mmCIF file with all atom_site columns, C-alpha atoms in Angstrom:
data_model
loop_
_atom_site.group_PDB
_atom_site.id
_atom_site.type_symbol
_atom_site.label_atom_id
_atom_site.label_alt_id
_atom_site.label_comp_id
_atom_site.label_asym_id
_atom_site.label_entity_id
_atom_site.label_seq_id
_atom_site.pdbx_PDB_ins_code
_atom_site.Cartn_x
_atom_site.Cartn_y
_atom_site.Cartn_z
_atom_site.occupancy
_atom_site.B_iso_or_equiv
_atom_site.pdbx_formal_charge
_atom_site.auth_seq_id
_atom_site.auth_comp_id
_atom_site.auth_asym_id
_atom_site.auth_atom_id
_atom_site.pdbx_PDB_model_num
ATOM 1   C CA . MET A 1 1   ? 0.014   -0.294 -0.101 1.00 57.00 ? 1   MET A CA 1
ATOM 2   C CA . ALA A 1 2   ? 1.152   3.589  -0.667 1.00 80.00 ? 2   ALA A CA 1
ATOM 3   C CA . LYS A 1 3   ? 2.032   6.184  1.951  1.00 90.00 ? 3   LYS A CA 1
ATOM 4   C CA . SER A 1 4   ? -0.906  8.218  3.492  1.00 93.00 ? 4   SER A CA 1
ATOM 5   C CA . TRP A 1 5   ? -1.929  10.675 6.258  1.00 94.00 ? 5   TRP A CA 1
ATOM 6   C CA . TYR A 1 6   ? -3.520  9.607  9.330  1.00 95.00 ? 6   TYR A CA 1
ATOM 7   C CA . ILE A 1 7   ? -5.064  11.752 12.129 1.00 95.00 ? 7   ILE A CA 1
ATOM 8   C CA . LEU A 1 8   ? -4.359  10.735 15.591 1.00 95.00 ? 8   LEU A CA 1
ATOM 9   C CA . HIS A 1 9   ? -6.731  12.058 18.308 1.00 95.00 ? 9   HIS A CA 1
ATOM 10  C CA . THR A 1 10  ? -5.023  12.952 21.635 1.00 95.00 ? 10  THR A CA 1
ATOM 11  C CA . TYR A 1 11  ? -5.593  14.536 24.919 1.00 95.00 ? 11  TYR A CA 1
ATOM 12  C CA . ASN A 1 12  ? -5.374  18.510 24.328 1.00 92.00 ? 12  ASN A CA 1
ATOM 13  C CA . GLY A 1 13  ? -1.702  19.282 25.598 1.00 91.00 ? 13  GLY A CA 1
ATOM 14  C CA . TYR A 1 14  ? -0.326  15.905 25.108 1.00 93.00 ? 14  TYR A CA 1
ATOM 15  C CA . GLU A 1 15  ? 0.622   16.567 21.567 1.00 94.00 ? 15  GLU A CA 1
ATOM 16  C CA . ALA A 1 16  ? 4.567   17.171 21.821 1.00 93.00 ? 16  ALA A CA 1
ATOM 17  C CA . LYS A 1 17  ? 4.639   14.275 24.417 1.00 96.00 ? 17  LYS A CA 1
ATOM 18  C CA . ILE A 1 18  ? 3.274   11.849 22.224 1.00 95.00 ? 18  ILE A CA 1
ATOM 19  C CA . GLU A 1 19  ? 5.312   13.096 19.229 1.00 95.00 ? 19  GLU A CA 1
ATOM 20  C CA . ARG A 1 20  ? 8.543   12.363 21.267 1.00 95.00 ? 20  ARG A CA 1
ATOM 21  C CA . THR A 1 21  ? 7.028   8.944  22.473 1.00 95.00 ? 21  THR A CA 1
ATOM 22  C CA . LEU A 1 22  ? 6.244   8.020  18.554 1.00 95.00 ? 22  LEU A CA 1
ATOM 23  C CA . ARG A 1 23  ? 9.892   9.044  17.446 1.00 94.00 ? 23  ARG A CA 1
ATOM 24  C CA . LYS A 1 24  ? 11.357  7.293  20.409 1.00 95.00 ? 24  LYS A CA 1
ATOM 25  C CA . LEU A 1 25  ? 9.334   4.157  19.486 1.00 93.00 ? 25  LEU A CA 1
ATOM 26  C CA . ILE A 1 26  ? 10.242  4.291  15.974 1.00 93.00 ? 26  ILE A CA 1
ATOM 27  C CA . GLU A 1 27  ? 13.961  4.874  17.010 1.00 93.00 ? 27  GLU A CA 1
ATOM 28  C CA . THR A 1 28  ? 14.052  1.759  19.435 1.00 93.00 ? 28  THR A CA 1
ATOM 29  C CA . GLY A 1 29  ? 12.180  -0.414 16.768 1.00 91.00 ? 29  GLY A CA 1
ATOM 30  C CA . ASP A 1 30  ? 9.083   -0.750 18.742 1.00 91.00 ? 30  ASP A CA 1
ATOM 31  C CA . ILE A 1 31  ? 6.967   0.492  15.868 1.00 90.00 ? 31  ILE A CA 1
ATOM 32  C CA . ASP A 1 32  ? 8.401   -0.406 12.231 1.00 89.00 ? 32  ASP A CA 1
ATOM 33  C CA . SER A 1 33  ? 9.907   2.768  10.668 1.00 89.00 ? 33  SER A CA 1
ATOM 34  C CA . SER A 1 34  ? 8.892   1.720  7.360  1.00 89.00 ? 34  SER A CA 1
ATOM 35  C CA . VAL A 1 35  ? 5.308   1.636  8.611  1.00 91.00 ? 35  VAL A CA 1
ATOM 36  C CA . VAL A 1 36  ? 5.211   5.080  10.380 1.00 91.00 ? 36  VAL A CA 1
ATOM 37  C CA . THR A 1 37  ? 7.243   7.330  8.448  1.00 92.00 ? 37  THR A CA 1
ATOM 38  C CA . ASP A 1 38  ? 6.642   10.994 9.587  1.00 91.00 ? 38  ASP A CA 1
ATOM 39  C CA . VAL A 1 39  ? 4.877   12.545 12.702 1.00 93.00 ? 39  VAL A CA 1
ATOM 40  C CA . LYS A 1 40  ? 3.704   16.178 12.584 1.00 92.00 ? 40  LYS A CA 1
ATOM 41  C CA . ILE A 1 41  ? 1.818   18.462 14.815 1.00 92.00 ? 41  ILE A CA 1
ATOM 42  C CA . PRO A 1 42  ? -0.081  21.079 12.700 1.00 88.00 ? 42  PRO A CA 1
ATOM 43  C CA . MET A 1 43  ? 1.310   24.384 13.869 1.00 87.00 ? 43  MET A CA 1
ATOM 44  C CA . GLU A 1 44  ? 0.758   27.971 12.673 1.00 82.00 ? 44  GLU A CA 1
ATOM 45  C CA . GLU A 1 45  ? 2.599   31.289 12.806 1.00 80.00 ? 45  GLU A CA 1
ATOM 46  C CA . VAL A 1 46  ? 0.452   34.060 14.755 1.00 80.00 ? 46  VAL A CA 1
ATOM 47  C CA . VAL A 1 47  ? 1.989   37.459 14.573 1.00 79.00 ? 47  VAL A CA 1
ATOM 48  C CA . GLU A 1 48  ? 0.812   40.062 17.069 1.00 76.00 ? 48  GLU A CA 1
ATOM 49  C CA . VAL A 1 49  ? 1.998   43.777 17.143 1.00 71.00 ? 49  VAL A CA 1
ATOM 50  C CA . ARG A 1 50  ? 2.361   45.268 20.579 1.00 72.00 ? 50  ARG A CA 1
ATOM 51  C CA . ASN A 1 51  ? 3.833   48.423 21.246 1.00 71.00 ? 51  ASN A CA 1
ATOM 52  C CA . GLY A 1 52  ? 4.900   48.794 17.767 1.00 66.00 ? 52  GLY A CA 1
ATOM 53  C CA . LYS A 1 53  ? 6.834   45.626 17.781 1.00 73.00 ? 53  LYS A CA 1
ATOM 54  C CA . LYS A 1 54  ? 6.041   42.258 16.124 1.00 76.00 ? 54  LYS A CA 1
ATOM 55  C CA . HIS A 1 55  ? 5.961   39.277 18.255 1.00 80.00 ? 55  HIS A CA 1
ATOM 56  C CA . VAL A 1 56  ? 5.712   35.852 16.332 1.00 83.00 ? 56  VAL A CA 1
ATOM 57  C CA . ARG A 1 57  ? 4.740   32.730 18.084 1.00 83.00 ? 57  ARG A CA 1
ATOM 58  C CA . SER A 1 58  ? 3.539   29.068 17.129 1.00 83.00 ? 58  SER A CA 1
ATOM 59  C CA . ASN A 1 59  ? 0.189   27.660 17.795 1.00 84.00 ? 59  ASN A CA 1
ATOM 60  C CA . LYS A 1 60  ? -1.441  24.533 17.013 1.00 87.00 ? 60  LYS A CA 1
ATOM 61  C CA . PHE A 1 61  ? -4.133  24.867 14.722 1.00 82.00 ? 61  PHE A CA 1
ATOM 62  C CA . LEU A 1 62  ? -5.659  21.598 15.614 1.00 87.00 ? 62  LEU A CA 1
ATOM 63  C CA . PRO A 1 63  ? -5.051  21.187 19.066 1.00 91.00 ? 63  PRO A CA 1
ATOM 64  C CA . GLY A 1 64  ? -5.556  17.635 20.254 1.00 92.00 ? 64  GLY A CA 1
ATOM 65  C CA . TYR A 1 65  ? -4.577  16.327 16.962 1.00 94.00 ? 65  TYR A CA 1
ATOM 66  C CA . ILE A 1 66  ? -1.321  14.749 15.376 1.00 95.00 ? 66  ILE A CA 1
ATOM 67  C CA . MET A 1 67  ? -0.683  13.814 11.756 1.00 94.00 ? 67  MET A CA 1
ATOM 68  C CA . LEU A 1 68  ? 0.885   10.320 11.071 1.00 94.00 ? 68  LEU A CA 1
ATOM 69  C CA . GLU A 1 69  ? 2.285   9.647  7.607  1.00 94.00 ? 69  GLU A CA 1
ATOM 70  C CA . MET A 1 70  ? 1.982   5.763  7.721  1.00 93.00 ? 70  MET A CA 1
ATOM 71  C CA . ASP A 1 71  ? 2.258   2.842  4.865  1.00 92.00 ? 71  ASP A CA 1
ATOM 72  C CA . LEU A 1 72  ? 0.044   0.599  6.636  1.00 88.00 ? 72  LEU A CA 1
ATOM 73  C CA . PRO A 1 73  ? 0.299   -3.016 5.466  1.00 87.00 ? 73  PRO A CA 1
ATOM 74  C CA . GLN A 1 74  ? -2.893  -5.082 5.089  1.00 86.00 ? 74  GLN A CA 1
ATOM 75  C CA . LEU A 1 75  ? -1.521  -7.783 7.258  1.00 87.00 ? 75  LEU A CA 1
ATOM 76  C CA . GLY A 1 76  ? -0.248  -6.675 10.681 1.00 84.00 ? 76  GLY A CA 1
ATOM 77  C CA . TRP A 1 77  ? -1.646  -3.269 10.747 1.00 89.00 ? 77  TRP A CA 1
ATOM 78  C CA . LYS A 1 78  ? -3.450  -4.219 14.042 1.00 90.00 ? 78  LYS A CA 1
ATOM 79  C CA . ASN A 1 79  ? -0.160  -4.610 15.915 1.00 89.00 ? 79  ASN A CA 1
ATOM 80  C CA . THR A 1 80  ? 0.948   -1.106 14.640 1.00 90.00 ? 80  THR A CA 1
ATOM 81  C CA . CYS A 1 81  ? -2.121  0.926  15.490 1.00 91.00 ? 81  CYS A CA 1
ATOM 82  C CA . SER A 1 82  ? -2.594  -0.895 18.871 1.00 91.00 ? 82  SER A CA 1
ATOM 83  C CA . ALA A 1 83  ? 0.887   0.391  19.780 1.00 92.00 ? 83  ALA A CA 1
ATOM 84  C CA . ILE A 1 84  ? 0.205   3.659  19.041 1.00 94.00 ? 84  ILE A CA 1
ATOM 85  C CA . ARG A 1 85  ? -3.350  3.675  20.678 1.00 93.00 ? 85  ARG A CA 1
ATOM 86  C CA . ARG A 1 86  ? -1.241  2.327  23.707 1.00 93.00 ? 86  ARG A CA 1
ATOM 87  C CA . ILE A 1 87  ? 0.639   5.417  24.162 1.00 94.00 ? 87  ILE A CA 1
ATOM 88  C CA . GLN A 1 88  ? -0.615  7.741  27.286 1.00 94.00 ? 88  GLN A CA 1
ATOM 89  C CA . GLY A 1 89  ? -2.721  10.389 25.910 1.00 94.00 ? 89  GLY A CA 1
ATOM 90  C CA . VAL A 1 90  ? -3.925  8.940  22.645 1.00 95.00 ? 90  VAL A CA 1
ATOM 91  C CA . THR A 1 91  ? -7.472  8.214  22.205 1.00 93.00 ? 91  THR A CA 1
ATOM 92  C CA . GLY A 1 92  ? -7.380  6.637  18.831 1.00 93.00 ? 92  GLY A CA 1
ATOM 93  C CA . PHE A 1 93  ? -7.419  7.618  14.939 1.00 94.00 ? 93  PHE A CA 1
ATOM 94  C CA . VAL A 1 94  ? -9.892  10.009 13.629 1.00 92.00 ? 94  VAL A CA 1
ATOM 95  C CA . GLY A 1 95  ? -13.137 8.494  12.164 1.00 86.00 ? 95  GLY A CA 1
ATOM 96  C CA . THR A 1 96  ? -12.624 4.775  13.179 1.00 86.00 ? 96  THR A CA 1
ATOM 97  C CA . ASN A 1 97  ? -13.482 2.251  16.248 1.00 86.00 ? 97  ASN A CA 1
ATOM 98  C CA . PRO A 1 98  ? -10.202 0.805  17.786 1.00 84.00 ? 98  PRO A CA 1
ATOM 99  C CA . SER A 1 99  ? -11.083 -2.805 15.944 1.00 85.00 ? 99  SER A CA 1
ATOM 100 C CA . GLU A 1 100 ? -11.501 -0.895 12.651 1.00 88.00 ? 100 GLU A CA 1
ATOM 101 C CA . ARG A 1 101 ? -8.560  -0.566 10.306 1.00 91.00 ? 101 ARG A CA 1
ATOM 102 C CA . PRO A 1 102 ? -7.905  3.519  10.259 1.00 93.00 ? 102 PRO A CA 1
ATOM 103 C CA . ARG A 1 103 ? -8.885  5.712  7.259  1.00 92.00 ? 103 ARG A CA 1
ATOM 104 C CA . PRO A 1 104 ? -6.626  8.204  5.984  1.00 92.00 ? 104 PRO A CA 1
ATOM 105 C CA . ILE A 1 105 ? -7.353  11.565 4.913  1.00 92.00 ? 105 ILE A CA 1
ATOM 106 C CA . THR A 1 106 ? -7.640  12.564 1.490  1.00 92.00 ? 106 THR A CA 1
ATOM 107 C CA . ASN A 1 107 ? -4.317  13.825 -0.259 1.00 90.00 ? 107 ASN A CA 1
ATOM 108 C CA . ASP A 1 108 ? -6.058  17.243 -0.610 1.00 90.00 ? 108 ASP A CA 1
ATOM 109 C CA . GLU A 1 109 ? -6.818  17.227 3.097  1.00 90.00 ? 109 GLU A CA 1
ATOM 110 C CA . ALA A 1 110 ? -3.134  16.463 3.719  1.00 89.00 ? 110 ALA A CA 1
ATOM 111 C CA . LYS A 1 111 ? -1.892  18.849 1.361  1.00 87.00 ? 111 LYS A CA 1
ATOM 112 C CA . ASN A 1 112 ? -3.870  21.938 2.746  1.00 85.00 ? 112 ASN A CA 1
ATOM 113 C CA . LEU A 1 113 ? -2.973  21.045 6.507  1.00 85.00 ? 113 LEU A CA 1
ATOM 114 C CA . LEU A 1 114 ? 0.844   20.726 5.747  1.00 85.00 ? 114 LEU A CA 1
ATOM 115 C CA . GLN A 1 115 ? 0.749   23.940 3.602  1.00 81.00 ? 115 GLN A CA 1
ATOM 116 C CA . GLN A 1 116 ? -1.150  25.700 6.282  1.00 79.00 ? 116 GLN A CA 1
ATOM 117 C CA . SER A 1 117 ? 1.648   24.325 8.630  1.00 77.00 ? 117 SER A CA 1
ATOM 118 C CA . GLY A 1 118 ? 4.385   25.446 6.285  1.00 72.00 ? 118 GLY A CA 1
ATOM 119 C CA . GLU A 1 119 ? 5.826   22.014 5.873  1.00 70.00 ? 119 GLU A CA 1
ATOM 120 C CA . ILE A 1 120 ? 5.010   22.277 1.977  1.00 66.00 ? 120 ILE A CA 1
ATOM 121 C CA . LYS A 1 121 ? 6.742   24.969 0.025  1.00 59.00 ? 121 LYS A CA 1
ATOM 122 C CA . GLY A 1 122 ? 4.111   27.633 -1.222 1.00 56.00 ? 122 GLY A CA 1
ATOM 123 C CA . GLU A 1 123 ? 2.193   30.199 0.509  1.00 55.00 ? 123 GLU A CA 1
ATOM 124 C CA . LYS A 1 124 ? 2.590   29.536 4.441  1.00 58.00 ? 124 LYS A CA 1
ATOM 125 C CA . THR A 1 125 ? -0.314  30.985 6.184  1.00 61.00 ? 125 THR A CA 1
ATOM 126 C CA . VAL A 1 126 ? 0.368   33.398 8.774  1.00 62.00 ? 126 VAL A CA 1
ATOM 127 C CA . ARG A 1 127 ? -2.318  34.564 10.837 1.00 66.00 ? 127 ARG A CA 1
ATOM 128 C CA . VAL A 1 128 ? -2.677  37.924 12.238 1.00 69.00 ? 128 VAL A CA 1
ATOM 129 C CA . LYS A 1 129 ? -3.852  38.368 15.963 1.00 71.00 ? 129 LYS A CA 1
ATOM 130 C CA . GLN A 1 130 ? -5.146  41.842 15.382 1.00 76.00 ? 130 GLN A CA 1
ATOM 131 C CA . GLN A 1 131 ? -9.119  42.396 14.647 1.00 81.00 ? 131 GLN A CA 1
ATOM 132 C CA . PHE A 1 132 ? -9.836  45.674 12.908 1.00 87.00 ? 132 PHE A CA 1
ATOM 133 C CA . ASP A 1 133 ? -13.114 47.073 12.092 1.00 88.00 ? 133 ASP A CA 1
ATOM 134 C CA . VAL A 1 134 ? -14.158 49.894 9.377  1.00 91.00 ? 134 VAL A CA 1
ATOM 135 C CA . GLY A 1 135 ? -14.149 53.255 11.504 1.00 92.00 ? 135 GLY A CA 1
ATOM 136 C CA . ASP A 1 136 ? -11.186 52.210 13.973 1.00 92.00 ? 136 ASP A CA 1
ATOM 137 C CA . ARG A 1 137 ? -8.393  54.640 14.605 1.00 93.00 ? 137 ARG A CA 1
ATOM 138 C CA . VAL A 1 138 ? -5.023  53.402 13.635 1.00 91.00 ? 138 VAL A CA 1
ATOM 139 C CA . LYS A 1 139 ? -1.611  54.466 13.969 1.00 89.00 ? 139 LYS A CA 1
ATOM 140 C CA . ILE A 1 140 ? 0.979   53.195 11.019 1.00 87.00 ? 140 ILE A CA 1
ATOM 141 C CA . THR A 1 141 ? 4.077   51.656 12.391 1.00 85.00 ? 141 THR A CA 1
ATOM 142 C CA . ASP A 1 142 ? 5.843   50.488 9.346  1.00 84.00 ? 142 ASP A CA 1
ATOM 143 C CA . GLY A 1 143 ? 6.451   51.775 5.798  1.00 85.00 ? 143 GLY A CA 1
ATOM 144 C CA . PRO A 1 144 ? 6.554   55.145 3.864  1.00 86.00 ? 144 PRO A CA 1
ATOM 145 C CA . PHE A 1 145 ? 3.308   56.288 6.173  1.00 87.00 ? 145 PHE A CA 1
ATOM 146 C CA . ALA A 1 146 ? 5.110   55.529 9.338  1.00 86.00 ? 146 ALA A CA 1
ATOM 147 C CA . THR A 1 147 ? 4.043   57.944 12.162 1.00 86.00 ? 147 THR A CA 1
ATOM 148 C CA . PHE A 1 148 ? 0.643   58.685 10.420 1.00 90.00 ? 148 PHE A CA 1
ATOM 149 C CA . SER A 1 149 ? -2.528  57.718 11.854 1.00 91.00 ? 149 SER A CA 1
ATOM 150 C CA . GLY A 1 150 ? -5.802  57.463 10.303 1.00 93.00 ? 150 GLY A CA 1
ATOM 151 C CA . THR A 1 151 ? -9.301  55.657 10.061 1.00 94.00 ? 151 THR A CA 1
ATOM 152 C CA . VAL A 1 152 ? -9.862  52.236 8.911  1.00 93.00 ? 152 VAL A CA 1
ATOM 153 C CA . GLU A 1 153 ? -11.964 52.339 5.704  1.00 94.00 ? 153 GLU A CA 1
ATOM 154 C CA . GLU A 1 154 ? -12.037 48.623 4.671  1.00 92.00 ? 154 GLU A CA 1
ATOM 155 C CA . VAL A 1 155 ? -10.970 45.493 6.015  1.00 90.00 ? 155 VAL A CA 1
ATOM 156 C CA . GLN A 1 156 ? -9.663  42.514 3.503  1.00 87.00 ? 156 GLN A CA 1
ATOM 157 C CA . ALA A 1 157 ? -8.932  39.894 6.474  1.00 79.00 ? 157 ALA A CA 1
ATOM 158 C CA . GLU A 1 158 ? -8.325  37.284 3.822  1.00 77.00 ? 158 GLU A CA 1
ATOM 159 C CA . LYS A 1 159 ? -5.715  39.109 2.094  1.00 82.00 ? 159 LYS A CA 1
ATOM 160 C CA . ASN A 1 160 ? -4.360  40.618 5.755  1.00 81.00 ? 160 ASN A CA 1
ATOM 161 C CA . LYS A 1 161 ? -4.893  44.082 4.087  1.00 89.00 ? 161 LYS A CA 1
ATOM 162 C CA . LEU A 1 162 ? -6.484  47.484 5.279  1.00 91.00 ? 162 LEU A CA 1
ATOM 163 C CA . ARG A 1 163 ? -7.497  50.527 3.512  1.00 94.00 ? 163 ARG A CA 1
ATOM 164 C CA . VAL A 1 164 ? -6.673  53.323 5.772  1.00 94.00 ? 164 VAL A CA 1
ATOM 165 C CA . ASN A 1 165 ? -7.644  56.923 5.177  1.00 94.00 ? 165 ASN A CA 1
ATOM 166 C CA . VAL A 1 166 ? -4.720  59.215 6.227  1.00 93.00 ? 166 VAL A CA 1
ATOM 167 C CA . GLN A 1 167 ? -4.169  63.018 6.339  1.00 90.00 ? 167 GLN A CA 1
ATOM 168 C CA . VAL A 1 168 ? -1.377  63.834 3.755  1.00 86.00 ? 168 VAL A CA 1
ATOM 169 C CA . PHE A 1 169 ? -0.925  67.793 3.345  1.00 85.00 ? 169 PHE A CA 1
ATOM 170 C CA . GLY A 1 170 ? -4.151  68.482 4.765  1.00 84.00 ? 170 GLY A CA 1
ATOM 171 C CA . ARG A 1 171 ? -5.950  66.054 1.861  1.00 90.00 ? 171 ARG A CA 1
ATOM 172 C CA . ALA A 1 172 ? -7.685  62.685 2.881  1.00 89.00 ? 172 ALA A CA 1
ATOM 173 C CA . THR A 1 173 ? -5.669  60.012 1.188  1.00 90.00 ? 173 THR A CA 1
ATOM 174 C CA . PRO A 1 174 ? -6.436  56.211 1.254  1.00 92.00 ? 174 PRO A CA 1
ATOM 175 C CA . VAL A 1 175 ? -3.692  54.104 1.708  1.00 92.00 ? 175 VAL A CA 1
ATOM 176 C CA . GLU A 1 176 ? -3.621  50.274 1.427  1.00 92.00 ? 176 GLU A CA 1
ATOM 177 C CA . MET A 1 177 ? -1.625  48.828 4.222  1.00 89.00 ? 177 MET A CA 1
ATOM 178 C CA . ASP A 1 178 ? -0.582  45.455 5.440  1.00 86.00 ? 178 ASP A CA 1
ATOM 179 C CA . LEU A 1 179 ? -2.221  44.151 8.863  1.00 84.00 ? 179 LEU A CA 1
ATOM 180 C CA . LEU A 1 180 ? 1.399   44.194 10.464 1.00 81.00 ? 180 LEU A CA 1
ATOM 181 C CA . GLN A 1 181 ? 2.049   47.727 9.133  1.00 85.00 ? 181 GLN A CA 1
ATOM 182 C CA . VAL A 1 182 ? -0.521  49.182 11.747 1.00 85.00 ? 182 VAL A CA 1
ATOM 183 C CA . GLU A 1 183 ? -1.840  49.116 15.321 1.00 84.00 ? 183 GLU A CA 1
ATOM 184 C CA . LYS A 1 184 ? -5.087  50.315 17.249 1.00 85.00 ? 184 LYS A CA 1
ATOM 185 C CA . ILE A 1 185 ? -4.878  53.701 19.036 1.00 84.00 ? 185 ILE A CA 1
#
């Protein structure tokens, strides 16, 4: 069988411990390294602007879940899956009962999750924590209009952009800004 990605459900907060345990079991040979080929915790970068400084941190965007890349054999899959389920903090594979063979997620779902976590080259999503509404007063902290302040005219959350109305030489000028270039007043 070909390699596929599976989703393992865990207790919230145990993801890193379970990942370390899985890697140790693979390293010691308790779980065959040709069956479980990769273990990932889906993470995303969150950017927050506080006091004019960018703070970047990693967040789990699927808390309580781990991605496993496995080449699950037709015979002997129960031994591998039960060894994984016996790890403290693991509740099981998503979408199946303990007596059933786990079902993989689709390639599109796996690609989407890996791209969102930055594992696949391409556009890595960076989530900005600030929320802006039309009419909010903002101060521009970066770019050619740094130190100017203005009013939010339009919010394009999917593009991480704002249109800010700024007073330049006594005239209202709409300027398109990145969410990371402004902060609320």
